[in-house]
Amino acid sequence: MTEQSVDTTVAPGATGTRRGPRRGAGTAGQQRAFLLPAVLVTVAVVIFPTVFGLYVSFTDWQLNDPSGRVPNGFANFRAIASDGRFWNALRNNFLFVGIGVPVQYAIALGLALLLNQDLVGRRFFRVAFLLPFMMSPVAAGWMIGRSIFDAQRGPLADLLRTLGFESITFFDTGP
């Protein structure tokens, strides 16, 4: 048998200390600047709607009333507790969550296990199951893009006309 140990030595001039991970990269201002977009989106999408929804739930807000929002305490909650439609909707939600979601998970898990087996045509069925998930964002992007770049009614055409430019027909096939 041969010996498999290796002798290691420290290179001349090298110290035995190792630099740790770099902490605190950038200044505090740079760190805040990188965090600002995420914080703004979180405030706009999560925090503001939650706080505003709580505020509205404790007011009697009639859009056609000139007095505007009138605080009414728990009157909205008392009204909803006595409404039969609310209890029916709540029951339907619990049925959907309690029955529909577990059944969907069981079917999805069964199909995933089936497609993980070594079957003939496995690639075809994988594509057939995943294609709708891949096509939805493509279709949504196509529709949004068509509406943005519409030469007559699109927001980009409106912006160009406002700035004094002629609107561009992006989807024209002519010369």
Short mmCIF file of C-alpha atoms in Angstrom, two decimals:
data_model
loop_
_atom_site.label_atom_id
_atom_site.label_comp_id
_atom_site.label_asym_id
_atom_site.label_seq_id
_atom_site.Cartn_x
_atom_site.Cartn_y
_atom_site.Cartn_z
CA MET A 1 0.00 0.00 0.00
CA THR A 2 1.11 3.53 -0.66
CA GLU A 3 0.99 6.39 1.76
CA GLN A 4 -1.65 8.96 0.81
CA SER A 5 -0.83 11.82 3.14
CA VAL A 6 0.32 15.16 1.81
CA ASP A 7 2.71 17.49 3.60
CA THR A 8 1.56 21.11 3.51
CA THR A 9 3.63 24.16 4.29
CA VAL A 10 2.80 27.82 4.51
CA ALA A 11 4.01 29.90 1.60
CA PRO A 12 6.70 32.44 2.49
CA GLY A 13 5.26 35.81 3.43
CA ALA A 14 1.76 34.45 3.94
CA THR A 15 0.10 34.92 7.26
CA GLY A 16 -2.06 32.27 8.77
CA THR A 17 -5.02 34.62 9.18
CA ARG A 18 -8.03 34.27 6.99
CA ARG A 19 -10.30 37.09 5.94
CA GLY A 20 -13.85 36.59 7.05
CA PRO A 21 -16.89 37.29 4.95
CA ARG A 22 -17.32 40.87 3.90
CA ARG A 23 -19.91 42.50 6.11
CA GLY A 24 -21.50 45.87 5.73
CA ALA A 25 -20.86 46.20 2.01
CA GLY A 26 -21.61 49.75 0.97
CA THR A 27 -22.63 52.70 3.04
CA ALA A 28 -25.82 52.90 5.03
CA GLY A 29 -27.26 55.22 2.39
CA GLN A 30 -26.56 52.71 -0.37
CA GLN A 31 -28.14 49.93 1.64
CA ARG A 32 -31.26 52.01 2.21
CA ALA A 33 -31.40 52.92 -1.48
CA PHE A 34 -31.40 49.25 -2.43
CA LEU A 35 -34.12 48.48 0.13
CA LEU A 36 -36.33 51.43 -0.81
CA PRO A 37 -38.09 49.85 -3.86
CA ALA A 38 -38.99 46.71 -1.90
CA VAL A 39 -40.26 48.76 1.03
CA LEU A 40 -42.34 51.02 -1.24
CA VAL A 41 -43.91 48.05 -3.04
CA THR A 42 -44.67 46.34 0.28
CA VAL A 43 -46.28 49.49 1.65
CA ALA A 44 -48.29 50.06 -1.54
CA VAL A 45 -49.44 46.47 -2.04
CA VAL A 46 -49.75 45.09 1.51
CA ILE A 47 -49.66 47.63 4.31
CA PHE A 48 -51.74 50.51 2.88
CA PRO A 49 -54.63 48.30 1.66
CA THR A 50 -54.74 46.48 5.00
CA VAL A 51 -54.83 49.67 7.07
CA PHE A 52 -57.29 51.34 4.69
CA GLY A 53 -59.55 48.26 4.73
CA LEU A 54 -59.59 48.31 8.52
CA TYR A 55 -60.42 52.02 8.48
CA VAL A 56 -63.26 51.57 5.99
CA SER A 57 -64.69 48.63 7.95
CA PHE A 58 -65.38 50.95 10.89
CA THR A 59 -67.07 53.68 8.81
CA ASP A 60 -70.37 54.16 7.01
CA TRP A 61 -69.04 55.23 3.66
CA GLN A 62 -71.65 56.29 1.14
CA LEU A 63 -70.05 57.42 -2.10
CA ASN A 64 -73.09 59.49 -3.11
CA ASP A 65 -73.40 61.18 0.30
CA PRO A 66 -71.69 64.59 0.52
CA SER A 67 -70.86 64.04 4.20
CA GLY A 68 -68.42 61.33 3.13
CA ARG A 69 -67.19 58.80 5.65
CA VAL A 70 -68.99 58.64 8.95
CA PRO A 71 -67.47 56.49 11.72
CA ASN A 72 -69.99 53.89 12.92
CA GLY A 73 -67.98 51.59 15.19
CA PHE A 74 -68.95 47.94 15.01
CA ALA A 75 -72.25 48.52 13.14
CA ASN A 76 -70.88 47.00 9.92
CA PHE A 77 -69.82 43.85 11.78
CA ARG A 78 -73.21 43.56 13.50
CA ALA A 79 -74.94 43.95 10.13
CA ILE A 80 -72.83 41.28 8.47
CA ALA A 81 -73.32 38.88 11.40
CA SER A 82 -77.09 39.05 10.91
CA ASP A 83 -76.93 38.61 7.11
CA GLY A 84 -77.72 35.11 5.85
CA ARG A 85 -75.73 35.63 2.64
CA PHE A 86 -72.55 36.17 4.66
CA TRP A 87 -72.97 32.90 6.56
CA ASN A 88 -73.73 31.05 3.32
CA ALA A 89 -70.61 32.52 1.68
CA LEU A 90 -68.52 31.65 4.74
CA ARG A 91 -69.82 28.06 4.67
CA ASN A 92 -69.02 27.81 0.95
CA ASN A 93 -65.49 29.06 1.57
CA PHE A 94 -64.91 26.51 4.32
CA LEU A 95 -66.27 23.74 2.06
CA PHE A 96 -63.98 24.82 -0.76
CA VAL A 97 -60.92 25.02 1.47
CA GLY A 98 -61.75 21.90 3.46
CA ILE A 99 -62.72 19.66 0.54
CA GLY A 100 -61.62 21.24 -2.73
CA VAL A 101 -58.04 22.07 -1.85
CA PRO A 102 -57.13 18.63 -0.38
CA VAL A 103 -58.73 16.87 -3.37
CA GLN A 104 -56.76 19.07 -5.77
CA TYR A 105 -53.54 18.36 -3.88
CA ALA A 106 -54.23 14.62 -3.92
CA ILE A 107 -54.89 14.62 -7.67
CA ALA A 108 -51.80 16.74 -8.34
CA LEU A 109 -49.60 14.53 -6.16
CA GLY A 110 -50.93 11.40 -7.87
CA LEU A 111 -50.25 12.84 -11.32
CA ALA A 112 -46.77 13.98 -10.26
CA LEU A 113 -45.93 10.52 -8.93
CA LEU A 114 -47.32 8.95 -12.10
CA LEU A 115 -45.28 11.23 -14.34
CA ASN A 116 -42.18 10.50 -12.30
CA GLN A 117 -42.40 6.82 -13.24
CA ASP A 118 -40.59 5.43 -16.26
CA LEU A 119 -43.55 5.44 -18.67
CA VAL A 120 -43.84 5.54 -22.43
CA GLY A 121 -44.79 9.08 -23.47
CA ARG A 122 -43.76 10.62 -20.16
CA ARG A 123 -42.25 13.68 -21.85
CA PHE A 124 -45.43 14.26 -23.86
CA PHE A 125 -47.61 14.22 -20.74
CA ARG A 126 -45.21 16.48 -18.85
CA VAL A 127 -45.41 19.02 -21.66
CA ALA A 128 -49.19 18.61 -21.89
CA PHE A 129 -49.59 19.33 -18.17
CA LEU A 130 -47.10 22.21 -18.01
CA LEU A 131 -47.97 23.97 -21.28
CA PRO A 132 -51.04 25.81 -19.90
CA PHE A 133 -48.93 27.19 -17.04
CA MET A 134 -46.33 28.43 -19.49
CA MET A 135 -48.84 29.89 -21.94
CA SER A 136 -50.79 32.02 -19.44
CA PRO A 137 -47.99 34.57 -18.85
CA VAL A 138 -47.23 34.62 -22.56
CA ALA A 139 -50.86 35.36 -23.43
CA ALA A 140 -51.16 37.98 -20.69
CA GLY A 141 -47.94 39.66 -21.82
CA TRP A 142 -49.12 39.66 -25.43
CA MET A 143 -52.46 41.29 -24.51
CA ILE A 144 -50.85 43.88 -22.25
CA GLY A 145 -48.23 44.66 -24.87
CA ARG A 146 -50.87 45.05 -27.58
CA SER A 147 -52.84 47.46 -25.41
CA ILE A 148 -49.78 49.52 -24.42
CA PHE A 149 -48.48 49.86 -27.98
CA ASP A 150 -51.89 50.46 -29.62
CA ALA A 151 -51.43 53.45 -31.94
CA GLN A 152 -54.91 54.93 -31.31
CA ARG A 153 -55.80 54.12 -27.69
CA GLY A 154 -52.59 52.96 -26.02
CA PRO A 155 -50.94 54.87 -23.18
CA LEU A 156 -47.67 55.06 -25.11
CA ALA A 157 -49.44 56.73 -28.05
CA ASP A 158 -51.10 59.17 -25.64
CA LEU A 159 -47.73 59.99 -24.09
CA LEU A 160 -46.14 60.56 -27.51
CA ARG A 161 -49.03 62.83 -28.60
CA THR A 162 -48.80 64.76 -25.31
CA LEU A 163 -45.09 65.32 -25.90
CA GLY A 164 -45.84 66.59 -29.41
CA PHE A 165 -44.72 63.53 -31.37
CA GLU A 166 -46.66 61.54 -33.89
CA SER A 167 -47.93 58.19 -32.60
CA ILE A 168 -46.10 55.16 -33.95
CA THR A 169 -47.93 52.17 -35.38
CA PHE A 170 -45.82 49.42 -33.84
CA PHE A 171 -47.84 46.56 -35.32
CA ASP A 172 -48.08 47.86 -38.89
CA THR A 173 -46.98 45.34 -41.51
CA GLY A 174 -46.57 47.83 -44.34
CA PRO A 175 -43.35 49.53 -45.50
#
